[in-house]
Short mmCIF file of C-alpha atoms in Angstrom, two decimals:
data_model
loop_
_atom_site.label_atom_id
_atom_site.label_comp_id
_atom_site.label_asym_id
_atom_site.label_seq_id
_atom_site.Cartn_x
_atom_site.Cartn_y
_atom_site.Cartn_z
CA UNK A 1 21.08 -8.78 -53.15
CA UNK A 2 19.47 -10.87 -50.43
CA UNK A 3 22.49 -10.36 -48.24
CA UNK A 4 22.36 -6.64 -48.82
CA UNK A 5 18.73 -6.63 -47.76
CA UNK A 6 19.52 -8.55 -44.60
CA UNK A 7 22.26 -6.12 -43.69
CA UNK A 8 20.13 -3.08 -44.35
CA UNK A 9 16.92 -4.24 -42.68
CA UNK A 10 17.91 -4.18 -39.02
CA UNK A 11 20.12 -1.11 -39.50
CA UNK A 12 17.19 0.85 -40.88
CA UNK A 13 15.02 -0.14 -37.96
CA UNK A 14 17.67 0.65 -35.36
CA UNK A 15 16.79 3.53 -33.07
CA UNK A 16 18.90 6.68 -32.95
CA UNK A 17 21.12 7.60 -30.03
CA UNK A 18 19.07 10.42 -28.48
CA UNK A 19 21.43 11.07 -25.57
CA UNK A 20 22.61 14.41 -27.01
CA UNK A 21 19.34 15.41 -28.71
CA UNK A 22 18.13 18.97 -28.09
CA UNK A 23 14.73 19.48 -26.42
CA UNK A 24 11.86 18.25 -28.60
CA UNK A 25 13.99 16.63 -31.30
CA UNK A 26 13.34 13.02 -30.39
CA UNK A 27 9.57 13.60 -30.54
CA UNK A 28 9.82 14.43 -34.28
CA UNK A 29 10.79 10.82 -34.92
CA UNK A 30 7.36 9.60 -33.85
CA UNK A 31 5.99 10.74 -37.22
CA UNK A 32 9.09 11.36 -39.33
CA UNK A 33 11.06 8.15 -39.41
CA UNK A 34 13.83 6.47 -41.33
CA UNK A 35 11.55 5.64 -44.26
CA UNK A 36 8.90 7.47 -46.24
CA UNK A 37 5.29 6.72 -45.38
CA UNK A 38 2.21 8.84 -45.98
CA UNK A 39 4.24 11.28 -43.90
CA UNK A 40 7.57 12.52 -45.23
CA UNK A 41 10.85 11.32 -43.87
CA UNK A 42 13.03 14.37 -43.33
CA UNK A 43 16.03 12.66 -44.89
CA UNK A 44 15.80 14.51 -48.17
CA UNK A 45 15.65 17.92 -46.53
CA UNK A 46 18.64 19.89 -45.32
CA UNK A 47 18.79 21.30 -41.80
CA UNK A 48 18.33 24.76 -43.32
CA UNK A 49 15.22 23.61 -45.18
CA UNK A 50 13.73 22.03 -42.06
CA UNK A 51 14.35 25.18 -40.08
CA UNK A 52 12.84 27.38 -42.80
CA UNK A 53 9.83 25.08 -43.06
CA UNK A 54 9.25 25.16 -39.32
CA UNK A 55 9.62 28.95 -39.26
CA UNK A 56 7.03 29.25 -42.02
CA UNK A 57 4.65 26.91 -40.17
CA UNK A 58 5.15 28.95 -36.99
CA UNK A 59 4.39 32.29 -38.61
CA UNK A 60 1.55 30.93 -40.73
CA UNK A 61 3.36 31.76 -43.99
CA UNK A 62 2.99 28.10 -44.91
CA UNK A 63 -0.23 26.16 -44.41
CA UNK A 64 -0.32 22.78 -42.77
CA UNK A 65 -2.84 20.34 -41.38
CA UNK A 66 -0.92 19.94 -38.11
CA UNK A 67 2.69 21.16 -38.19
CA UNK A 68 1.66 24.77 -37.64
CA UNK A 69 0.24 23.75 -34.24
CA UNK A 70 3.51 22.05 -33.29
CA UNK A 71 5.90 24.66 -34.74
CA UNK A 72 4.33 27.33 -32.52
CA UNK A 73 5.62 25.44 -29.49
CA UNK A 74 9.26 25.97 -30.40
CA UNK A 75 11.41 29.09 -30.56
CA UNK A 76 13.51 29.77 -33.69
CA UNK A 77 16.61 28.80 -31.68
CA UNK A 78 15.09 25.52 -30.51
CA UNK A 79 13.96 24.77 -34.05
CA UNK A 80 17.47 25.37 -35.43
CA UNK A 81 19.01 23.06 -32.83
CA UNK A 82 16.50 20.33 -33.70
CA UNK A 83 17.13 20.66 -37.44
CA UNK A 84 20.88 20.53 -36.96
CA UNK A 85 20.68 17.48 -34.70
CA UNK A 86 18.50 15.64 -37.24
CA UNK A 87 21.19 16.31 -39.85
CA UNK A 88 23.96 14.97 -37.62
CA UNK A 89 21.91 11.79 -37.15
CA UNK A 90 21.47 11.23 -40.87
CA UNK A 91 17.77 12.03 -40.62
CA UNK A 92 18.28 15.24 -42.60
CA UNK A 93 20.83 16.24 -45.20
CA UNK B 1 33.49 14.48 -18.59
CA UNK B 2 36.59 15.92 -16.98
CA UNK B 3 38.77 13.93 -14.62
CA UNK B 4 38.01 16.34 -11.79
CA UNK B 5 34.30 15.83 -12.22
CA UNK B 6 34.70 12.08 -12.44
CA UNK B 7 36.74 12.03 -9.24
CA UNK B 8 34.23 14.23 -7.55
CA UNK B 9 31.40 11.97 -8.54
CA UNK B 10 33.13 8.87 -7.30
CA UNK B 11 32.58 10.08 -3.78
CA UNK B 12 28.99 11.11 -4.32
CA UNK B 13 26.09 9.03 -3.19
CA UNK B 14 24.83 8.73 -6.74
CA UNK B 15 28.00 7.11 -7.94
CA UNK B 16 28.25 4.82 -4.92
CA UNK B 17 24.69 3.70 -5.43
CA UNK B 18 25.38 2.64 -9.01
CA UNK B 19 27.30 -0.62 -9.04
CA UNK B 20 28.91 0.34 -12.34
CA UNK B 21 31.02 -1.81 -14.63
CA UNK B 22 28.01 -3.50 -16.13
CA UNK B 23 27.86 -3.27 -19.90
CA UNK B 24 28.73 0.41 -19.79
CA UNK B 25 27.47 2.72 -17.16
CA UNK B 26 24.52 1.05 -15.57
CA UNK B 27 21.86 -1.59 -15.51
CA UNK B 28 18.35 -0.60 -16.45
CA UNK B 29 15.28 -2.76 -16.07
CA UNK B 30 12.13 -1.83 -18.01
CA UNK B 31 8.78 -3.28 -16.99
CA UNK B 32 6.17 -3.34 -19.76
CA UNK B 33 6.62 -3.75 -23.50
CA UNK B 34 4.07 -1.32 -24.94
CA UNK B 35 4.74 1.90 -26.83
CA UNK B 36 6.44 3.42 -23.77
CA UNK B 37 8.39 0.49 -22.37
CA UNK B 38 9.59 -1.01 -25.65
CA UNK B 39 10.72 2.45 -26.79
CA UNK B 40 12.57 3.10 -23.54
CA UNK B 41 14.31 -0.28 -23.78
CA UNK B 42 15.44 0.35 -27.36
CA UNK B 43 16.70 3.88 -26.82
CA UNK B 44 18.51 3.07 -23.57
CA UNK B 45 20.15 0.03 -25.14
CA UNK B 46 21.21 2.16 -28.10
CA UNK B 47 23.01 4.44 -25.64
CA UNK B 48 25.02 1.49 -24.40
CA UNK B 49 23.22 0.48 -21.24
CA UNK B 50 22.56 -3.06 -20.11
CA UNK B 51 18.80 -3.31 -20.61
CA UNK B 52 16.37 -5.99 -19.49
CA UNK B 53 12.77 -5.77 -20.64
CA UNK B 54 10.22 -7.64 -18.53
CA UNK B 55 7.09 -8.40 -20.54
CA UNK B 56 4.96 -11.52 -20.12
CA UNK B 57 3.40 -11.51 -23.58
CA UNK B 58 5.22 -12.78 -26.65
CA UNK B 59 3.26 -10.38 -28.83
CA UNK B 60 2.06 -6.84 -28.43
CA UNK B 61 -1.38 -5.96 -29.75
CA UNK B 62 -1.67 -2.24 -30.24
CA UNK B 63 -4.68 -0.13 -29.35
CA UNK B 64 -4.23 2.67 -31.93
CA UNK B 65 -6.35 1.71 -34.97
CA UNK B 66 -8.06 -1.10 -33.03
CA UNK B 67 -11.33 0.81 -33.38
CA UNK B 68 -11.01 0.15 -37.12
CA UNK B 69 -10.75 -3.57 -36.31
CA UNK B 70 -13.99 -3.35 -34.33
CA UNK B 71 -15.69 -1.72 -37.31
CA UNK B 72 -14.45 -4.46 -39.66
CA UNK B 73 -12.11 -2.13 -41.53
CA UNK B 74 -8.88 -3.75 -40.44
CA UNK B 75 -7.47 -7.09 -39.35
CA UNK B 76 -6.11 -7.69 -35.87
CA UNK B 77 -2.89 -8.98 -37.45
CA UNK B 78 -2.16 -5.38 -38.50
CA UNK B 79 -2.18 -4.52 -34.80
CA UNK B 80 0.17 -7.30 -33.75
CA UNK B 81 3.91 -6.94 -33.17
CA UNK B 82 6.66 -9.12 -31.75
CA UNK B 83 9.79 -8.29 -29.80
CA UNK B 84 12.13 -9.95 -32.33
CA UNK B 85 13.77 -6.65 -33.33
CA UNK B 86 14.39 -5.80 -29.68
CA UNK B 87 16.05 -9.15 -29.06
CA UNK B 88 18.07 -8.77 -32.27
CA UNK B 89 19.23 -5.39 -30.97
CA UNK B 90 20.59 -7.11 -27.85
CA UNK B 91 17.92 -6.26 -25.30
CA UNK B 92 17.46 -9.05 -22.75
CA UNK B 93 13.81 -10.05 -22.89
CA UNK B 94 12.26 -11.73 -19.87
CA UNK B 95 8.86 -13.25 -20.68
CA UNK B 96 7.37 -13.04 -17.25
CA UNK B 97 5.17 -10.93 -15.06
CA UNK B 98 7.01 -8.72 -12.59
CA UNK B 99 5.37 -9.54 -9.28
CA UNK B 100 7.22 -7.33 -6.82
CA UNK B 101 9.53 -4.33 -6.70
CA UNK B 102 11.79 -3.86 -3.70
CA UNK B 103 13.20 -0.42 -4.40
CA UNK B 104 15.20 -0.28 -1.14
CA UNK B 105 17.53 -2.92 -2.60
CA UNK B 106 16.69 -2.06 -6.25
CA UNK B 107 15.38 -5.44 -7.17
CA UNK B 108 12.46 -6.78 -9.19
CA UNK B 109 11.03 -10.19 -8.35
CA UNK B 110 9.46 -12.12 -11.20
CA UNK B 111 6.44 -14.41 -11.01
CA UNK B 112 8.74 -17.45 -10.83
CA UNK B 113 10.71 -15.98 -7.94
CA UNK B 114 13.80 -14.99 -9.91
CA UNK B 115 15.16 -11.60 -8.93
CA UNK B 116 16.66 -8.97 -11.21
CA UNK B 117 18.56 -6.00 -9.82
CA UNK B 118 18.68 -2.55 -11.35
CA UNK B 119 20.40 0.78 -11.02
CA UNK B 120 17.34 2.49 -12.45
CA UNK B 121 13.92 1.08 -13.17
CA UNK B 122 11.62 2.28 -15.94
CA UNK B 123 8.03 1.38 -15.23
CA UNK B 124 5.66 1.34 -18.20
CA UNK B 125 2.81 -0.89 -17.07
CA UNK B 126 0.05 0.92 -18.92
CA UNK B 127 -3.41 0.79 -17.44
CA UNK B 128 -5.45 -1.65 -15.47
CA UNK B 129 -9.20 -1.57 -15.91
CA UNK B 130 -10.66 -0.78 -12.53
CA UNK B 131 -13.13 -3.61 -12.02
CA UNK B 132 -14.04 -2.28 -8.59
CA UNK B 133 -15.17 1.17 -9.68
CA UNK B 134 -18.42 0.43 -11.51
CA UNK B 135 -20.97 -1.81 -9.76
CA UNK B 136 -21.83 -4.83 -11.88
CA UNK B 137 -18.76 -4.52 -14.08
CA UNK B 138 -16.03 -7.03 -13.31
CA UNK B 139 -13.88 -9.25 -15.46
CA UNK B 140 -16.69 -11.80 -15.94
CA UNK B 141 -19.05 -9.01 -17.02
CA UNK B 142 -16.51 -7.91 -19.64
CA UNK B 143 -17.14 -11.19 -21.47
CA UNK B 144 -20.74 -10.09 -21.99
CA UNK B 145 -20.21 -6.35 -22.34
CA UNK B 146 -16.67 -6.00 -23.65
CA UNK B 147 -14.50 -3.02 -22.76
CA UNK B 148 -12.17 -3.56 -25.74
CA UNK B 149 -9.87 -1.02 -24.05
CA UNK B 150 -6.95 -3.41 -24.20
CA UNK B 151 -6.63 -4.66 -27.74
CA UNK B 152 -6.88 -8.37 -28.54
CA UNK B 153 -9.63 -10.85 -27.69
CA UNK B 154 -11.82 -8.05 -26.35
CA UNK B 155 -11.52 -6.15 -29.64
CA UNK B 156 -12.66 -9.21 -31.59
CA UNK B 157 -15.48 -9.90 -29.12
CA UNK B 158 -16.96 -6.46 -29.63
CA UNK B 159 -16.63 -6.84 -33.41
CA UNK B 160 -18.36 -10.23 -33.32
CA UNK B 161 -21.19 -8.84 -31.20
CA UNK B 162 -21.73 -6.03 -33.71
CA UNK B 163 -21.71 -8.50 -36.60
CA UNK B 164 -24.24 -10.71 -34.80
CA UNK B 165 -26.59 -7.84 -33.93
CA UNK B 166 -29.85 -7.56 -35.90
CA UNK B 167 -30.47 -4.44 -37.94
CA UNK B 168 -32.46 -1.99 -35.85
CA UNK B 169 -30.45 -2.71 -32.72
CA UNK B 170 -28.96 -0.25 -30.28
CA UNK B 171 -25.27 -0.04 -29.51
CA UNK B 172 -24.35 1.70 -26.28
CA UNK B 173 -20.86 2.89 -25.35
CA UNK B 174 -20.17 4.18 -21.86
CA UNK B 175 -17.21 6.52 -21.46
CA UNK B 176 -15.46 7.21 -18.14
CA UNK B 177 -14.49 10.45 -16.42
CA UNK B 178 -10.96 11.81 -16.93
CA UNK B 179 -8.20 10.73 -16.87
CA UNK B 180 -8.19 7.56 -18.93
CA UNK B 181 -6.28 5.94 -21.80
CA UNK B 182 -6.78 7.62 -25.17
CA UNK B 183 -9.12 10.58 -24.49
CA UNK B 184 -10.56 10.72 -28.05
CA UNK B 185 -10.80 6.91 -28.26
CA UNK B 186 -14.43 6.41 -27.19
CA UNK B 187 -15.57 8.97 -29.76
CA UNK B 188 -13.48 7.58 -32.60
CA UNK B 189 -14.95 4.20 -31.69
CA UNK B 190 -18.48 5.62 -31.77
CA UNK B 191 -17.72 7.13 -35.17
CA UNK B 192 -16.37 3.96 -36.75
CA UNK B 193 -19.14 1.79 -35.27
CA UNK B 194 -21.62 4.31 -36.71
CA UNK B 195 -19.87 3.90 -40.06
CA UNK B 196 -20.32 0.13 -39.78
CA UNK B 197 -23.99 0.53 -38.86
CA UNK B 198 -24.64 3.01 -41.66
CA UNK B 199 -23.23 0.58 -44.20
CA UNK B 200 -24.41 -2.75 -42.80
CA UNK B 201 -27.26 -2.16 -40.34
CA UNK B 202 -28.78 1.18 -41.33
CA UNK B 203 -31.80 0.99 -39.00
CA UNK B 204 -29.53 0.71 -35.96
CA UNK B 205 -28.53 3.43 -33.52
CA UNK B 206 -25.60 4.27 -31.32
CA UNK B 207 -25.78 5.95 -27.93
CA UNK B 208 -22.83 7.27 -25.94
CA UNK B 209 -23.35 7.61 -22.19
CA UNK B 210 -20.63 9.86 -20.84
CA UNK B 211 -19.45 10.58 -17.29
CA UNK B 212 -18.26 14.03 -18.37
CA UNK B 213 -19.63 17.10 -20.11
CA UNK B 214 -16.68 17.75 -22.40
CA UNK B 215 -14.38 15.47 -24.36
CA UNK B 216 -11.40 15.53 -26.69
CA UNK B 217 -12.00 16.99 -30.18
CA UNK B 218 -15.65 17.40 -29.13
CA UNK B 219 -16.70 20.11 -31.57
CA UNK B 220 -15.09 18.24 -34.49
CA UNK B 221 -16.66 14.92 -33.59
CA UNK B 222 -20.07 16.46 -32.94
CA UNK B 223 -20.11 18.33 -36.24
CA UNK B 224 -18.93 15.27 -38.16
CA UNK B 225 -21.50 13.00 -36.53
CA UNK B 226 -24.29 15.37 -37.51
CA UNK B 227 -22.98 15.65 -41.05
CA UNK B 228 -22.21 11.97 -41.68
CA UNK B 229 -24.39 10.01 -39.32
CA UNK B 230 -27.38 12.29 -38.67
CA UNK B 231 -29.62 10.96 -35.90
CA UNK B 232 -27.80 7.65 -35.80
CA UNK B 233 -25.39 8.88 -33.09
CA UNK B 234 -26.60 10.33 -29.81
CA UNK B 235 -24.35 11.56 -27.01
CA UNK B 236 -25.54 12.15 -23.44
CA UNK B 237 -23.11 13.94 -21.17
CA UNK B 238 -22.85 14.12 -17.41
CA UNK B 239 -25.34 16.93 -16.92
CA UNK B 240 -27.84 15.21 -19.20
CA UNK B 241 -27.72 12.08 -17.04
CA UNK B 242 -25.00 10.25 -18.98
CA UNK B 243 -22.98 8.99 -16.05
CA UNK B 244 -23.33 5.22 -15.75
CA UNK B 245 -23.55 4.15 -12.11
CA UNK B 246 -24.17 0.42 -12.56
CA UNK B 247 -24.42 -2.17 -15.30
CA UNK B 248 -26.38 -5.42 -15.53
CA UNK B 249 -24.18 -7.44 -17.83
CA UNK B 250 -26.56 -10.34 -18.54
CA UNK B 251 -29.35 -7.98 -19.61
CA UNK B 252 -26.93 -5.47 -21.20
CA UNK B 253 -28.49 -2.67 -19.19
CA UNK B 254 -26.71 0.57 -18.34
CA UNK B 255 -28.10 2.30 -15.25
CA UNK B 256 -27.56 6.04 -14.95
CA UNK B 257 -28.61 8.58 -12.36
CA UNK B 258 -31.57 9.39 -14.62
CA UNK B 259 -32.75 5.95 -15.72
CA UNK B 260 -31.95 2.77 -17.57
CA UNK B 261 -30.78 2.09 -21.12
CA UNK B 262 -30.96 -1.36 -22.66
CA UNK B 263 -28.41 -2.23 -25.33
CA UNK B 264 -28.20 -4.95 -27.94
CA UNK B 265 -24.44 -4.47 -27.90
CA UNK B 266 -22.95 -2.83 -24.82
CA UNK B 267 -19.40 -1.52 -24.69
CA UNK B 268 -18.35 -0.47 -21.21
CA UNK B 269 -15.18 1.62 -21.08
CA UNK B 270 -14.65 1.52 -17.33
CA UNK B 271 -12.59 3.77 -15.05
CA UNK B 272 -8.88 2.95 -15.12
CA UNK B 273 -5.74 3.24 -13.04
CA UNK B 274 -2.03 2.60 -13.41
CA UNK B 275 -1.03 -1.04 -13.94
CA UNK B 276 -1.01 -3.17 -10.81
CA UNK B 277 2.76 -3.29 -10.40
CA UNK B 278 2.86 0.52 -10.09
CA UNK B 279 0.24 0.42 -7.37
CA UNK B 280 2.03 -2.35 -5.44
CA UNK B 281 5.40 -0.61 -5.83
CA UNK B 282 3.93 2.44 -4.13
CA UNK B 283 4.58 4.88 -6.96
CA UNK B 284 0.88 5.63 -7.54
CA UNK B 285 -0.97 8.14 -5.37
CA UNK B 286 -4.56 7.93 -4.11
CA UNK B 287 -5.87 8.75 -7.60
CA UNK B 288 -4.40 5.50 -8.90
CA UNK B 289 -1.90 7.24 -11.19
CA UNK B 290 1.83 7.93 -10.77
CA UNK B 291 2.99 11.52 -10.32
CA UNK B 292 6.35 12.14 -11.98
CA UNK B 293 9.10 14.72 -12.15
CA UNK B 294 8.60 16.52 -15.48
CA UNK B 295 12.30 16.53 -16.35
CA UNK B 296 13.29 12.94 -15.52
CA UNK B 297 9.97 11.08 -15.23
CA UNK B 298 11.24 9.84 -11.89
CA UNK B 299 8.31 8.93 -9.66
CA UNK B 300 7.60 11.60 -7.06
CA UNK B 301 6.92 8.80 -4.58
CA UNK B 302 10.09 6.71 -5.15
CA UNK B 303 13.63 7.56 -6.26
CA UNK B 304 15.22 5.53 -9.07
CA UNK B 305 11.86 4.46 -10.48
CA UNK B 306 10.83 6.30 -13.63
CA UNK B 307 7.24 6.03 -14.82
CA UNK B 308 6.22 6.69 -18.43
CA UNK B 309 3.17 6.25 -20.61
CA UNK B 310 -0.44 5.83 -19.56
CA UNK B 311 0.48 5.06 -15.92
CA UNK B 312 2.06 8.48 -15.25
CA UNK B 313 0.37 11.80 -14.58
CA UNK B 314 1.80 15.25 -14.25
CA UNK B 315 0.42 17.91 -16.51
CA UNK B 316 -1.39 18.14 -19.78
CA UNK B 317 -0.05 15.22 -21.78
CA UNK B 318 -2.84 12.85 -22.75
CA UNK B 319 -2.50 9.09 -22.33
CA UNK B 320 -1.65 8.18 -25.90
CA UNK B 321 0.80 5.95 -27.75
CA UNK B 322 2.52 9.05 -29.15
CA UNK B 323 2.91 10.50 -25.66
CA UNK B 324 4.27 7.21 -24.29
CA UNK B 325 6.85 6.99 -27.07
CA UNK B 326 7.89 10.64 -26.73
CA UNK B 327 8.11 10.30 -22.95
CA UNK B 328 10.20 7.13 -23.34
CA UNK B 329 12.81 9.01 -25.37
CA UNK B 330 12.93 11.97 -22.99
CA UNK B 331 13.07 9.58 -20.03
CA UNK B 332 15.84 7.51 -21.65
CA UNK B 333 17.86 10.68 -22.14
CA UNK B 334 17.38 11.65 -18.49
CA UNK B 335 18.16 8.17 -17.19
CA UNK B 336 21.35 8.13 -19.26
CA UNK B 337 22.41 11.49 -17.87
CA UNK B 338 21.69 10.42 -14.29
CA UNK B 339 23.58 7.15 -14.66
CA UNK B 340 26.53 9.02 -16.12
CA UNK B 341 26.46 11.55 -13.29
CA UNK B 342 25.37 14.43 -15.51
CA UNK B 343 22.56 16.85 -14.85
CA UNK B 344 19.47 15.99 -16.93
CA UNK B 345 18.46 18.68 -19.41
CA UNK B 346 14.91 20.00 -19.53
CA UNK B 347 12.98 18.22 -22.27
CA UNK B 348 10.25 19.42 -24.54
CA UNK B 349 7.59 16.94 -25.45
CA UNK B 350 5.04 16.64 -28.20
CA UNK B 351 1.83 14.73 -28.54
CA UNK B 352 -0.01 14.09 -31.77
CA UNK B 353 -3.14 12.03 -31.94
CA UNK B 354 -5.24 11.27 -34.99
CA UNK B 355 -8.80 9.95 -34.91
CA UNK B 356 -10.88 8.62 -37.76
CA UNK B 357 -14.47 9.76 -38.08
CA UNK B 358 -14.81 7.51 -41.11
CA UNK B 359 -12.16 5.78 -43.21
CA UNK B 360 -11.27 8.87 -45.27
CA UNK B 361 -11.99 11.50 -42.63
CA UNK B 362 -9.27 12.14 -40.06
CA UNK B 363 -9.02 14.77 -37.33
CA UNK B 364 -6.13 15.46 -35.00
CA UNK B 365 -5.08 17.03 -31.74
CA UNK B 366 -1.55 18.14 -31.01
CA UNK B 367 0.25 19.63 -28.04
CA UNK B 368 3.72 20.77 -27.03
CA UNK B 369 4.75 20.42 -23.39
CA UNK B 370 7.58 21.69 -21.20
CA UNK B 371 8.36 21.44 -17.49
CA UNK B 372 6.79 24.26 -15.47
CA UNK B 373 5.85 24.39 -11.79
CA UNK B 374 6.60 20.71 -11.32
CA UNK B 375 4.38 19.62 -14.20
CA UNK B 376 4.64 19.00 -17.92
CA UNK B 377 2.61 22.04 -18.87
CA UNK B 378 1.14 23.00 -22.23
CA UNK B 379 3.33 25.45 -24.12
CA UNK B 380 1.00 28.41 -24.61
CA UNK B 381 0.08 29.31 -28.16
CA UNK B 382 0.90 25.85 -29.50
CA UNK B 383 -1.25 22.79 -30.03
CA UNK B 384 -4.98 22.41 -30.54
CA UNK B 385 -7.26 20.52 -32.86
CA UNK B 386 -7.81 20.40 -36.63
CA UNK B 387 -9.56 23.37 -38.22
CA UNK B 388 -13.34 23.35 -37.81
CA UNK B 389 -14.09 24.28 -41.41
CA UNK B 390 -11.51 22.15 -43.21
CA UNK B 391 -12.27 20.75 -46.65
CA UNK B 392 -12.89 17.08 -47.41
CA UNK B 393 -9.41 16.87 -48.92
CA UNK B 394 -7.83 18.05 -45.66
CA UNK B 395 -9.85 15.46 -43.72
CA UNK B 396 -8.75 12.81 -46.22
CA UNK B 397 -5.13 13.92 -45.87
CA UNK B 398 -5.30 13.63 -42.09
CA UNK B 399 -6.71 10.11 -42.43
CA UNK B 400 -3.70 9.27 -44.61
CA UNK B 401 -1.31 10.90 -42.14
CA UNK B 402 -2.79 8.75 -39.39
CA UNK B 403 -1.74 5.68 -41.37
CA UNK B 404 1.71 7.16 -41.89
CA UNK B 405 2.10 7.91 -38.20
CA UNK B 406 1.16 4.35 -37.31
CA UNK B 407 3.73 2.87 -39.71
CA UNK B 408 6.47 5.18 -38.48
CA UNK B 409 5.88 4.82 -34.78
CA UNK B 410 5.44 1.07 -34.82
CA UNK B 411 8.65 0.74 -36.82
CA UNK B 412 10.48 2.88 -34.27
CA UNK B 413 9.06 0.95 -31.32
CA UNK B 414 8.99 -2.62 -32.61
CA UNK B 415 11.42 -2.51 -35.55
#
């Protein structure tokens, strides 16, 4: 168990390779990280769910404290690319 | 990359300039281990580059949430991080001050004279407090009237002075003109000090003397002060005579164009500029800040030197920890592309910044930025501040989200 913890600890804290990340994607990680905090990790959401959530924040169909202000800065195409990249990095399903 | 392109690049100046065959494709030196520099080092190393981080301090003490330390709501240990995770990752850590940059031969000289060469340099020196800009306010004066604008001993000094102050005293904060580190910071500080006074020294007052007429999240702060702190908080802007032109540190007197204000506790947030190494390297302009290319963060005044975080200017991004971290990732991506001989792609950046008005009352500002006309310009229609008429539960949620942001970002930056 202790060994498992040791092996997992540094891996969890390791940064992602952002060299192929689409515009804006790496900024998401500033709030939505590898682990749950008061803010959700995106790991339990699928790329489709992230995209739908962002679309709803953008249009105002879904209320938010802050994400509506950020979602409006991205086109649907940019949002899709971000969601898909997060999934390829294991930060979304 | 195709063979043709590789061959083509081999004859280009860019490829010749990069003495490849290091760890992978290039050697990157990062100066400064704050939110920007430590992030850049981690993300560039993750991409396979040989990364050296030059940072004289063994520990990093973070500014976000340090206002809560001043108000006695938090311990400085919660602000303190080490570079152990970076070293574990394989980043070469050099615990020294960088004293000189000779970009013509791509070499950094350390305080002890050792030289380190680079293919590309990422400069993240943060701010220096400008001790020449405000008469009467130098480093010695900051031991009497702390700035607490770099977290650590100064943070604790201001806290101790507040704790030692008699009830009925006056706390004065002076805020500088733009640009400066953490635009909402002086006002979050005023809020949390007012919270401390309300709970521990209720006859005391707080005065903010400001060198400008408008500030970040102004309408939200102003409304919250009135609601929570009543007459305890007073703000005087530029046109009301708020600009401090001189201080007398021993007497704790702030002199403005309109008169004098005597404090029991005086907090001077002085004008700032890019860290000294940026100035001496010649990447800062006459304003004291470093203009950058909005796609690569390469300094407009020197090729191969990229400037991120508080030291850089070039558009609407505020000087915040979130900005520095986001810029570090975009910059790392661009540096990687350049070292590999690829064209950098245009980034999009985000800033999010939470402030606490009291422990369970958070407000935020957000922005999305993209390169336009040589700057990182605000994406129209996006961004802005928290709703003016939000409920107490929304304010409480934003205070919680602030905590969540801090945990996430510090884990990403320091492991």
